[in-house]
Short mmCIF file of C-alpha atoms in Angstrom, two decimals:
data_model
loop_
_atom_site.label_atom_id
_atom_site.label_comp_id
_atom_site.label_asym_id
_atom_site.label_seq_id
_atom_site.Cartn_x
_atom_site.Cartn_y
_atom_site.Cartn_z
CA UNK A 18 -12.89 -29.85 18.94
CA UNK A 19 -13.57 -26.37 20.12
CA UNK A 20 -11.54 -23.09 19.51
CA UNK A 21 -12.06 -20.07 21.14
CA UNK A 22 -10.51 -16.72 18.47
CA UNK A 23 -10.10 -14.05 21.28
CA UNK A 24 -9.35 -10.27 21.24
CA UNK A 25 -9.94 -10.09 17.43
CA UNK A 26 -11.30 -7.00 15.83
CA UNK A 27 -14.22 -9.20 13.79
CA UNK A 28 -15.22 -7.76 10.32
CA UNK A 29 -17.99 -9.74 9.00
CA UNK A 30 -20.06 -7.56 5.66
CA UNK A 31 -23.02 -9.90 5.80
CA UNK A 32 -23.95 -8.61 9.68
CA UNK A 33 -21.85 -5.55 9.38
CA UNK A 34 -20.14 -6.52 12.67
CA UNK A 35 -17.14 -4.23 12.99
CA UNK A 36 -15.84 -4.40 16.33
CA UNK A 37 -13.40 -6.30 18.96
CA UNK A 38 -15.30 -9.35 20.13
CA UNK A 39 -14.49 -13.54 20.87
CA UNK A 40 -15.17 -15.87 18.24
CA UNK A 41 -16.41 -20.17 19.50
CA UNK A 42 -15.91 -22.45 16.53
CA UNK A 43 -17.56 -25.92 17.27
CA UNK A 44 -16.65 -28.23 14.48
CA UNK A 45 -16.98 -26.94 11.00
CA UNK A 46 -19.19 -24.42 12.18
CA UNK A 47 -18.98 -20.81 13.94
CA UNK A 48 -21.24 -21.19 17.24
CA UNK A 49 -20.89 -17.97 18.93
CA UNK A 50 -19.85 -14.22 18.06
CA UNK A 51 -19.78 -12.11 21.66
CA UNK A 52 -18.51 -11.11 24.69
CA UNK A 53 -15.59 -13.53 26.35
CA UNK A 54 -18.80 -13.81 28.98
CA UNK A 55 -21.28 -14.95 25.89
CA UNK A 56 -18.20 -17.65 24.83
CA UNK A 57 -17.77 -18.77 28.36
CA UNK A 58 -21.49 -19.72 28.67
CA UNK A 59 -20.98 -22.10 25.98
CA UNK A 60 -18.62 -24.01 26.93
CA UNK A 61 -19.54 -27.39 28.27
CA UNK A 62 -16.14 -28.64 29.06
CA UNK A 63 -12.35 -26.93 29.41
CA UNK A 64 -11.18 -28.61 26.26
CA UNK A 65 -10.62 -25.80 23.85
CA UNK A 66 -7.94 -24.71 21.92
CA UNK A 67 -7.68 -20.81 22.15
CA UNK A 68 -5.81 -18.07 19.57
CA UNK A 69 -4.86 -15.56 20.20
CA UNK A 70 -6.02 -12.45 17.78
CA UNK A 71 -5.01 -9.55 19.56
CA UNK A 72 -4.51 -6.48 17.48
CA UNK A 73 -5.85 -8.43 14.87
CA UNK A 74 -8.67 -8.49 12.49
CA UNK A 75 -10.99 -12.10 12.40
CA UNK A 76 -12.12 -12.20 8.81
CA UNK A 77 -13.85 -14.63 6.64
CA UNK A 78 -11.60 -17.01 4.97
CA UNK A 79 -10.49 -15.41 1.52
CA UNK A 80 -11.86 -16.79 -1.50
CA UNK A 81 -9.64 -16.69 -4.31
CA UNK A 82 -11.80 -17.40 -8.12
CA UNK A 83 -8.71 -17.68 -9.99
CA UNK A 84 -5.46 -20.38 -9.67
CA UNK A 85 -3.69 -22.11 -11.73
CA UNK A 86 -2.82 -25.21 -9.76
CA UNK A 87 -0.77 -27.12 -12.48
CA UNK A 88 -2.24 -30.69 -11.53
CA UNK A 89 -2.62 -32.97 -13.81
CA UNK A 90 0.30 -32.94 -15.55
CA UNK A 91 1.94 -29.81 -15.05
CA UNK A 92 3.07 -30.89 -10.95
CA UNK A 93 6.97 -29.63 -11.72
CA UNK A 94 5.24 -25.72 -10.95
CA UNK A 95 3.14 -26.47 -8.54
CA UNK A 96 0.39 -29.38 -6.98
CA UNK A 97 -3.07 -29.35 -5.39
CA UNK A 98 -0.59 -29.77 -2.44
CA UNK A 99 1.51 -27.07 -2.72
CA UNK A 100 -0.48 -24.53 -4.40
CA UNK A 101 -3.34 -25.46 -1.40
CA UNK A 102 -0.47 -24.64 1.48
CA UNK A 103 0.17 -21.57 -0.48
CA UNK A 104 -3.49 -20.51 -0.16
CA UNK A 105 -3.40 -21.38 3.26
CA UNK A 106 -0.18 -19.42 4.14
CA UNK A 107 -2.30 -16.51 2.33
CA UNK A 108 -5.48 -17.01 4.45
CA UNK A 109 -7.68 -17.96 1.21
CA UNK A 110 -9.67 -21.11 2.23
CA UNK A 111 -11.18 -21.38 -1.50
CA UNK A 112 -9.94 -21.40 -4.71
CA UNK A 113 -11.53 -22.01 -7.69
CA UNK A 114 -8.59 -24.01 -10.05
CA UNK A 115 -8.59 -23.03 -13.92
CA UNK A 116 -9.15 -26.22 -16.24
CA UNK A 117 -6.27 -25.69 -18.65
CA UNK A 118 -4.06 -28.87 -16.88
CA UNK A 119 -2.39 -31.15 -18.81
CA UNK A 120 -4.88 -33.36 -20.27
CA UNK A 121 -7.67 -30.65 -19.84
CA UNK A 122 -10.18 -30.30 -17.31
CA UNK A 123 -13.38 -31.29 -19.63
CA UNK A 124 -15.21 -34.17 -18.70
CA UNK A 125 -17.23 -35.29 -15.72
CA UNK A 126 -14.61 -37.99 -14.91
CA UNK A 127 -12.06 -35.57 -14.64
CA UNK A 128 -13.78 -32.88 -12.47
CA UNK A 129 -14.48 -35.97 -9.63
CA UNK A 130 -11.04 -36.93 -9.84
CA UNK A 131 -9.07 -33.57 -9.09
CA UNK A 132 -12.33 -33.10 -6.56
CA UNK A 133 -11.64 -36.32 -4.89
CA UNK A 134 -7.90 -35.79 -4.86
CA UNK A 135 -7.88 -32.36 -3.16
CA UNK A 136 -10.41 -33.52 -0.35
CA UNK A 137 -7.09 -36.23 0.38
CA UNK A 138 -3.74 -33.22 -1.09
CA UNK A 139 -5.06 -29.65 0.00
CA UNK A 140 -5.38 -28.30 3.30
CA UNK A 141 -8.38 -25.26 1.29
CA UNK A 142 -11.21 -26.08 -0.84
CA UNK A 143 -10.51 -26.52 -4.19
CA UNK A 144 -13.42 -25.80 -6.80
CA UNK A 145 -12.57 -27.41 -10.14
CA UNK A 146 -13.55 -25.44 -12.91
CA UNK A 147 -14.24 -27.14 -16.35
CA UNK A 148 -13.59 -25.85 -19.76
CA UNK A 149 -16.12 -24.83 -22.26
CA UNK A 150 -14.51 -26.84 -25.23
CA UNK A 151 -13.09 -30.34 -25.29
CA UNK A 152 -9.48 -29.88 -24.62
CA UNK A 153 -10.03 -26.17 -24.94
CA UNK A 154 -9.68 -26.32 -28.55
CA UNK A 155 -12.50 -24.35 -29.15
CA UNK A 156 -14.42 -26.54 -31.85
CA UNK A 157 -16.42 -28.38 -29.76
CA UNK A 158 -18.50 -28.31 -26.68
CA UNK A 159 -17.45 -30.15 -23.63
CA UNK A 160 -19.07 -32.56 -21.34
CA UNK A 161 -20.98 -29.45 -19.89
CA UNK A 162 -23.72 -31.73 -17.99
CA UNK A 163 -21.50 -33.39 -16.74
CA UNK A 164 -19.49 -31.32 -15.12
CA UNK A 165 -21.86 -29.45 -13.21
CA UNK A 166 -23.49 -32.96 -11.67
CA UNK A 167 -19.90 -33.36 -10.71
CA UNK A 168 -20.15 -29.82 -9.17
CA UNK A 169 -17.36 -28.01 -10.96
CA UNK A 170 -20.04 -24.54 -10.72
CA UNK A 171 -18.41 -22.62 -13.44
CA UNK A 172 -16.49 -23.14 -17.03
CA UNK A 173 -13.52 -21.34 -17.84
CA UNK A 174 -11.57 -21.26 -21.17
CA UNK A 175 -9.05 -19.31 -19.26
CA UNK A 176 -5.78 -18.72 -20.88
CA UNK A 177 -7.58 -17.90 -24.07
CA UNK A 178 -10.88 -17.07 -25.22
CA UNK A 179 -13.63 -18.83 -27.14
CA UNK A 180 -13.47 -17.10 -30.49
CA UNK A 181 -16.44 -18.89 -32.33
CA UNK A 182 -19.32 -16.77 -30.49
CA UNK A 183 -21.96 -18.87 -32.30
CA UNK A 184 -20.31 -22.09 -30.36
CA UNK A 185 -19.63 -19.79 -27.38
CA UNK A 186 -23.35 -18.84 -27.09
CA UNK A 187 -24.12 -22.13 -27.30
CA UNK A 188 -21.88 -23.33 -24.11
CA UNK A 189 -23.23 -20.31 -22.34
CA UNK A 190 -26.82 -21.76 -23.36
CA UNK A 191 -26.39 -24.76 -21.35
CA UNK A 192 -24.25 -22.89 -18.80
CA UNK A 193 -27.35 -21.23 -17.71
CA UNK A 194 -29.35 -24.52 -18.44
CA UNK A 195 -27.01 -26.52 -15.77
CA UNK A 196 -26.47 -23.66 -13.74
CA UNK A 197 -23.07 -22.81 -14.16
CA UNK A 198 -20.98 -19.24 -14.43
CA UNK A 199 -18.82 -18.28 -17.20
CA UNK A 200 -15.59 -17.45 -16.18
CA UNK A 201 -14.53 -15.06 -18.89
CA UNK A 202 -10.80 -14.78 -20.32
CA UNK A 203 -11.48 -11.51 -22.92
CA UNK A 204 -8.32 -11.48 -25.22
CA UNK A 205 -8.93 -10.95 -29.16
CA UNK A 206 -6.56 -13.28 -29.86
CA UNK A 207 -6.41 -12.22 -33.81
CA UNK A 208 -5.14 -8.86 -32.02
CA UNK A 209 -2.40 -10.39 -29.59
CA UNK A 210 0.55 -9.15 -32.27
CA UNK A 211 2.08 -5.58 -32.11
CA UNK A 212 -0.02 -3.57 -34.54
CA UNK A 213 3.66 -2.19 -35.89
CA UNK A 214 5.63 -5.11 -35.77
CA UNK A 215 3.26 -8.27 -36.02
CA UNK A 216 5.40 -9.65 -33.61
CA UNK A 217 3.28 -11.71 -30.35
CA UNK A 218 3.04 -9.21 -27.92
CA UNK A 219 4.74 -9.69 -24.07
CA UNK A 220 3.55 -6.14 -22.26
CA UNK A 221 1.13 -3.46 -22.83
CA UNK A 222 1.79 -1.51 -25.81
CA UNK A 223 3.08 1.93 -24.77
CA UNK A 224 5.90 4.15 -24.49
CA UNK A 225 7.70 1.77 -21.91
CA UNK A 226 7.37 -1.36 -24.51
CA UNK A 227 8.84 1.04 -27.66
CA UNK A 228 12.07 2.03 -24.94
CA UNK A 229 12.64 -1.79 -24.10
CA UNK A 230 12.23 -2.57 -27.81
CA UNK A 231 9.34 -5.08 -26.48
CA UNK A 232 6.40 -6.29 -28.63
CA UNK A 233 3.33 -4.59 -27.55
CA UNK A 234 -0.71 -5.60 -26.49
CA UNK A 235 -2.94 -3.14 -26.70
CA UNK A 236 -5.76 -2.86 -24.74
CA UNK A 237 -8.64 -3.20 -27.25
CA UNK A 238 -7.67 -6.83 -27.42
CA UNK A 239 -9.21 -7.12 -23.78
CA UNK A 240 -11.97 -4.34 -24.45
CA UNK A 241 -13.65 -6.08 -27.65
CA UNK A 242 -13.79 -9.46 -26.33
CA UNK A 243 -15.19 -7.83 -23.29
CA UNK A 244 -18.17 -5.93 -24.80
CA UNK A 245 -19.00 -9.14 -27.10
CA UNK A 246 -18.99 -11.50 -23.73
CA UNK A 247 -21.04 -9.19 -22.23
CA UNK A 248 -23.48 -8.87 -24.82
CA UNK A 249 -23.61 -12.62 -25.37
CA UNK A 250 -24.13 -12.92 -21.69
CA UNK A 251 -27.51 -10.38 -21.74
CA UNK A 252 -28.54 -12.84 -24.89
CA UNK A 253 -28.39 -16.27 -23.38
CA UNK A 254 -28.94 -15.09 -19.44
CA UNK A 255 -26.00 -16.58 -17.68
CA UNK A 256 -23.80 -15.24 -15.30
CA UNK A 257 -20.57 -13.77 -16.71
CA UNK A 258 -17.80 -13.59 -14.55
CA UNK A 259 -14.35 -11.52 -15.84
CA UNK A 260 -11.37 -12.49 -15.22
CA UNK A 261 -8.46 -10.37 -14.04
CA UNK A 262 -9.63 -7.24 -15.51
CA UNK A 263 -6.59 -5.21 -16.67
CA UNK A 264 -8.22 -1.71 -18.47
CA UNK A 265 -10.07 1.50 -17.88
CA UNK A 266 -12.37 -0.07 -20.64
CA UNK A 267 -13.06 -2.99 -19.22
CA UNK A 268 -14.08 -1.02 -15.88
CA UNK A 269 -16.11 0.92 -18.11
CA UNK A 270 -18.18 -1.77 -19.43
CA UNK A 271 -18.65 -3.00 -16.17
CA UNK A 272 -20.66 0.14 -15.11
CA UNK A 273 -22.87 -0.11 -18.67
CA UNK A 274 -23.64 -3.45 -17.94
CA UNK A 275 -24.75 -2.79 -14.38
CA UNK A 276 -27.12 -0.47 -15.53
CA UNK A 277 -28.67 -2.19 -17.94
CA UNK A 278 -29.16 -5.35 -15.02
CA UNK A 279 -26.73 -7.61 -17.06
CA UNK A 280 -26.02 -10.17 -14.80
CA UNK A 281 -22.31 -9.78 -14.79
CA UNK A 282 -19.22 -9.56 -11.81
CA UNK A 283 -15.70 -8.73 -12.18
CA UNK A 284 -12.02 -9.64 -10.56
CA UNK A 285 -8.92 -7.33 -9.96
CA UNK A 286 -5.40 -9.11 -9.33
CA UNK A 287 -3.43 -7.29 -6.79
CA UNK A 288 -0.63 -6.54 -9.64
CA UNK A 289 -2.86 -5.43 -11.81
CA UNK A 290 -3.85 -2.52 -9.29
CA UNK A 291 -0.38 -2.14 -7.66
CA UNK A 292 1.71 -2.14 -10.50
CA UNK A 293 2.02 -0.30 -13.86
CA UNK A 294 4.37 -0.09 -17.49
CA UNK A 295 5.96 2.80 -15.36
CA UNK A 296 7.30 -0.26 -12.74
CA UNK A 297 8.28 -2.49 -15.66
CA UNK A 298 12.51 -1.66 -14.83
CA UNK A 299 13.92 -3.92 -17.52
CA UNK A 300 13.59 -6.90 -20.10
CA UNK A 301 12.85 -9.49 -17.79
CA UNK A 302 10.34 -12.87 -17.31
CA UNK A 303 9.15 -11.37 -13.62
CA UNK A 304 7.12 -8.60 -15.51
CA UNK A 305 5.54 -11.04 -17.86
CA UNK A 306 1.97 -11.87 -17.41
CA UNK A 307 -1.36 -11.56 -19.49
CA UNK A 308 -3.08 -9.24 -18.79
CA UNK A 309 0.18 -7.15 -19.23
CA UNK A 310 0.63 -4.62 -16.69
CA UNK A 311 -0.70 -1.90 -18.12
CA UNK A 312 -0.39 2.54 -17.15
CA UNK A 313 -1.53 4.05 -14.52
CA UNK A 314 -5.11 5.73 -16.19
CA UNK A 315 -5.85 1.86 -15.99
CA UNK A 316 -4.99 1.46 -12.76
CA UNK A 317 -6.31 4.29 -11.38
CA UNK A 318 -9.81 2.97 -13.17
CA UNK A 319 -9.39 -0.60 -11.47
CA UNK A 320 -8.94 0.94 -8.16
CA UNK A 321 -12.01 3.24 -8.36
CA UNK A 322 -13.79 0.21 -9.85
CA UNK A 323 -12.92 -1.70 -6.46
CA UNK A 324 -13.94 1.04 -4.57
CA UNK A 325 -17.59 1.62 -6.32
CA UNK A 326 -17.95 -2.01 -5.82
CA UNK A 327 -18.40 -2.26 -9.91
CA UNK A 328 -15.52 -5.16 -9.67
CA UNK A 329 -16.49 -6.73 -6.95
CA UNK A 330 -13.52 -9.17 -5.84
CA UNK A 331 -10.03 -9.17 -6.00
CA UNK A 332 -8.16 -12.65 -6.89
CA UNK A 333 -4.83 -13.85 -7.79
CA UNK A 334 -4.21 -15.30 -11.26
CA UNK A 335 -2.20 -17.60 -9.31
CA UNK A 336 0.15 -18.86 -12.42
CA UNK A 337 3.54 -20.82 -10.74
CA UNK A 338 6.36 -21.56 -13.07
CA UNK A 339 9.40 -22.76 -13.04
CA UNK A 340 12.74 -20.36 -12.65
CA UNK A 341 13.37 -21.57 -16.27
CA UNK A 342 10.14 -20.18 -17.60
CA UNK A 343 10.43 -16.92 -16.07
CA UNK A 344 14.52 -16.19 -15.43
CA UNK A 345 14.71 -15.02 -19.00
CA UNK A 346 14.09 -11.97 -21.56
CA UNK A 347 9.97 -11.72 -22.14
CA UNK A 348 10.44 -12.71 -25.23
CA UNK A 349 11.45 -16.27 -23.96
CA UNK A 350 9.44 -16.26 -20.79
CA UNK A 351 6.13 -17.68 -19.78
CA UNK A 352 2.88 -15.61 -18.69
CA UNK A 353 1.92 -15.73 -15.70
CA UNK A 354 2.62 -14.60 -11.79
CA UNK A 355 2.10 -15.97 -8.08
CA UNK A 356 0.09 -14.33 -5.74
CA UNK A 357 -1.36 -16.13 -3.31
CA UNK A 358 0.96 -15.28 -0.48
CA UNK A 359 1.60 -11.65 -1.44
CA UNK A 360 -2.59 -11.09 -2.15
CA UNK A 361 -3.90 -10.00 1.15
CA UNK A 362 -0.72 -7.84 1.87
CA UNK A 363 -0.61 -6.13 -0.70
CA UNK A 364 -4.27 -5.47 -0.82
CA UNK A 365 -4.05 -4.26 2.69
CA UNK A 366 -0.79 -2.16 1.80
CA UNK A 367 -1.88 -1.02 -1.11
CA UNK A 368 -5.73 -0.09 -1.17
CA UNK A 369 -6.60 -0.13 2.74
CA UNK A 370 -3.76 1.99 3.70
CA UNK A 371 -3.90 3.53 0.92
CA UNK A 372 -7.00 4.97 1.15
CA UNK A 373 -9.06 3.25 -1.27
CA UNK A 374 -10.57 0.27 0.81
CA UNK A 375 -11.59 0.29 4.40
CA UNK A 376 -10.89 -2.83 6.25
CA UNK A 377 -14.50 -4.05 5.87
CA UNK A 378 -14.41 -3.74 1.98
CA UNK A 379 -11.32 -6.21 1.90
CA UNK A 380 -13.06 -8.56 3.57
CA UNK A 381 -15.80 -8.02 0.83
CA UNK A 382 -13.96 -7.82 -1.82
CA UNK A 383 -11.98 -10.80 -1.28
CA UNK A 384 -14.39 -13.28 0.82
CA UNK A 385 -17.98 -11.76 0.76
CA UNK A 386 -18.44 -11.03 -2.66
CA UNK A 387 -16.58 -13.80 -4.38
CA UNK A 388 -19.06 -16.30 -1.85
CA UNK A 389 -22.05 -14.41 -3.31
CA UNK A 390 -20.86 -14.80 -6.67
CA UNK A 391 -20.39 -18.68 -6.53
CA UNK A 392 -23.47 -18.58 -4.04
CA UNK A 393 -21.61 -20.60 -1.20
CA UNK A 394 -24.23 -19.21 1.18
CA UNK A 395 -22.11 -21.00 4.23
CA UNK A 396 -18.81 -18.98 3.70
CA UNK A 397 -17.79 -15.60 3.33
CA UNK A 398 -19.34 -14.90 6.70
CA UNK A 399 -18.11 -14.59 10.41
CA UNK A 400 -21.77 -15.31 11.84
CA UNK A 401 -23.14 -17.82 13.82
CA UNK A 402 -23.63 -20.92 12.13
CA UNK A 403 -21.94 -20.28 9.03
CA UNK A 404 -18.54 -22.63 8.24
CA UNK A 405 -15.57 -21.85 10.19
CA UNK A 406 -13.24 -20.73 7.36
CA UNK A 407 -11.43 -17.77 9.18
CA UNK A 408 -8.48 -15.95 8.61
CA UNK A 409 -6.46 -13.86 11.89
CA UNK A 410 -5.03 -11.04 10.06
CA UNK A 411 -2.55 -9.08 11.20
CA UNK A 412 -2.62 -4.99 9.98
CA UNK A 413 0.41 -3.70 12.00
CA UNK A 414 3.03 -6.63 11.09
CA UNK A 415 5.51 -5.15 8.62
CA UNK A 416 8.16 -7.21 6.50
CA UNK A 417 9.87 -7.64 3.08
CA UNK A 418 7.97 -9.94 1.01
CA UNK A 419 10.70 -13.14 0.13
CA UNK A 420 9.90 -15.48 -2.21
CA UNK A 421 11.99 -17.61 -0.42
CA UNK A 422 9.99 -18.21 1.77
CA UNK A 423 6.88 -19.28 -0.71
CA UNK A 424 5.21 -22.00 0.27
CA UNK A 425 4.15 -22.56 -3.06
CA UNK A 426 7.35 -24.25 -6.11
CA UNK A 427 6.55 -20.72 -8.20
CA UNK A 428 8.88 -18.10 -6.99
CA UNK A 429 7.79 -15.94 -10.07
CA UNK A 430 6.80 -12.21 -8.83
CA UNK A 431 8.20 -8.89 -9.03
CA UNK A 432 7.34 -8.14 -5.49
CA UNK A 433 10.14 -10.21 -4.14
CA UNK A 434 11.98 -7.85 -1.85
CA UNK A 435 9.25 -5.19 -1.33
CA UNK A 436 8.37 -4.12 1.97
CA UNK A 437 4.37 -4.75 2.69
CA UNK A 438 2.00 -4.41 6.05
CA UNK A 439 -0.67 -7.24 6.42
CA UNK A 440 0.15 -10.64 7.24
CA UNK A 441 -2.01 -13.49 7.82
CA UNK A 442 -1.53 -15.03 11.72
CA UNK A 443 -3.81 -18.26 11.68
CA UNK A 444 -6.05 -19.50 8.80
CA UNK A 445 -9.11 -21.89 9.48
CA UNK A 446 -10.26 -24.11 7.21
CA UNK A 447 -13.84 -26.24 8.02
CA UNK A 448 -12.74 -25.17 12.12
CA UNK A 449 -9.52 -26.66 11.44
CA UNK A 450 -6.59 -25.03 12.01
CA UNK A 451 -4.43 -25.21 8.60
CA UNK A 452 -1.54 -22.56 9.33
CA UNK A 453 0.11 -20.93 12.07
CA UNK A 454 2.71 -18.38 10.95
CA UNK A 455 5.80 -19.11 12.67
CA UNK A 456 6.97 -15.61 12.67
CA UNK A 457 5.00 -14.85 15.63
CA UNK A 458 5.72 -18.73 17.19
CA UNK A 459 9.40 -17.01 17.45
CA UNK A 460 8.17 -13.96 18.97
CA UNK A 461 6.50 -16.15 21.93
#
């Protein structure tokens, strides 16, 4: 089957095409990027399927290196199902799915399974990560060999950090050994507790935390698990990857371990660089998430950080829960936030139109970059040859974000109800077409 993209405005930061031009996708694969003359001369018969991406941008597939999928065991928030139509409805044709399930993503066996499944469940990629411990316990190694020959291509204790660094170094060892990444959660968890209270913290410690009476985290317990991560990474030689990156410090670090050639990358959520303590408008589940939100020096930092290119992609955190985790005081509430169907508006609302990003960085920033970091050297590109996964975007469509909507069983954000300019049209996944948004079905 054949499709023929036409009218698009194609942004592809591997060629540094940046203009209106026709797109051919044969099969999996991208055959032609040209003229509607060039796309006509390949056709060998009249069965195509055309889109149409008028006023639109043709971008490669987003690639998101953080969900939290919930499956095994956890399927009441979300599924490979579910949280894979979410992605879709987002235009993110990748996602790389944390290991903390219920049991834990740690053995070879485990990685196949979920691997297997979402070839049958998702309508994206899923890339299972595997943890660094066995059952993330962090006293023993996990089946690290394993996983990789079962192609799980990074290890993640995310949701907490390794705190032995003599075992830590170790799994980094044969991280580099196997050739895996390290997918880096930095939180001090010794440090977690208000420094005034000793109560477990639920939102940056500041001046909004002491009016809400809320138990504060401080940002040194990101910062020192940071700098030791990095450092351990420069010892043992594997590449470091950090996860949703909430400080000014962090940022920091990022540029001192550039310049010393530390092989190292870095993520930004959207909320993290949209949102601050100053948005935090009462005691409530929605603003609960770890990283806390923190003020706006940080987030001022993370966007600059985006726009140097010093964090190189932006990702979701995706963490559904249930509206009995989250519709409750932070105290009672889980961590955690959706994002994948807010992620590309808001980053196009936020930082493009805002001034930070030009249109070509998103598509670096959240396909381009993210491919080079997992080195999928078939994807993050809209050239010839590479695979078809594509995303129609859509700059001038403006809305209220609704979390009814949400294809995905976590409703948990505090964007719900905020007006946003971006939305995805058509997402391809392998050449297939995996979602058509309705809203513009209606229109026609």
């Amino acid at each position: 089957m054949k499709t023929w993209i036409q009218n698009g405005h194609v942004l592809d930061p591997l060629t540094g095409t940046d203009q209106v031009c026709d797109v051919l996708v044969d099969g999996e694969r991208i055959k032609k990027v040209g003229t509607r003359e060039e796309i006509q001369r390949c056709l060998e018969s009249e069965d195509v399927q055309m889109l149409d991406a008028s006023g639109c941008y043709v971008m490669p597939g987003f690639i998101d290196l953080h969900v939290h999928f919930r499956d095994p065991g956890l399927t009441y928030k979300e599924t490979l199902k579910t949280g894979g139509e979410a992605a879709a409805r987002g235009g993110v044709t990748t996602v790389c799915a944390m290991p903390n399930t219920k049991p834990v993503i740690d053995t070879k066996e485990k990685v196949e399974e979920v691997h297997r499944r979402a070839k049958e469940e998702s309508p994206v990629n899923i890339i299972q990560l595997g943890a660094i411990t066995v059952g993330e316990e962090g006293k023993e190694l996990a089946d690290i060999k394993g996983m990789a020959e079962a192609g799980c291509m990074a290890l993640s204790e995310d949701g907490k950090s390794v705190m032995n660094s003599a075992l830590y170094r170790k799994g980094m060892k044969l991280a580099k050994k196997y050739g895996l990444l390290i997918f880096a959660h930095c939180e001090e968890i010794d440090l977690r507790r208000d420094p005034d209270t000793g109560e477990d913290g639920v939102m940056n410690k500041c001046q909004r935390s002491e009016e809400l009476s809320l138990p504060g985290i401080t940002n040194s317990v990101e910062d020192i698990i940071t700098a030791r991560d990095i450092f351990l990474a420069k010892d043992t030689g594997v590449h470091l990857h950090l996860c949703h990156c909430s400080t000014k410090g962090t940022v920091d670090l990022m540029r001192m371990a550039k310049a010393e050639g530390i092989s190292v990358s870095a993520e930004v959520c959207p909320h993290h660089f949209t949102l601050s303590t100053d948005d935090i408008t009462e005691d409530h589940g929605r603003f609960k998430m770890n990283p806390p939100l923190r003020e706006m020096e940080d987030v001022e930092a993370l966007r600059q950080g985006l726009k140097e290119g010093v964090m190189e992609a932006i990702s979701t955190d995706h963490a559904p829960h249930s509206v009995e985790e989250k519709d409750v005081p932070m105290r009672k509430a889980a961590f955690g936030i959706v994002g994948l169907e807010t992620s590309a508006a808001l980053t196009y609302t936020e930082l493009v139109e805002g001034g930070v990003l030009t249109p070509m960085q998103m598509a670096e920033r959240m396909s381009f970059a993210p491919a080079k970091i997992l080195g999928l050297k078939d994807k993050g590109s809209v050239s010839e040859g590479k695979i078809a996964d594509l995303v129609v975007f859509d700059p001038s469509r403006e809305y209220e974000i609704d979390t009814d909507t949400f294809f995905s069983k976590g409703k948990n954000t505090p964007f719900d109800g905020w007006k946003v300019k971006g939305d995805v049209k058509y997402t391809l996944v392998d050449g297939n077409v995996v979602y058509k948004n309705q809203a513009y079905e209606e229109q026609e």
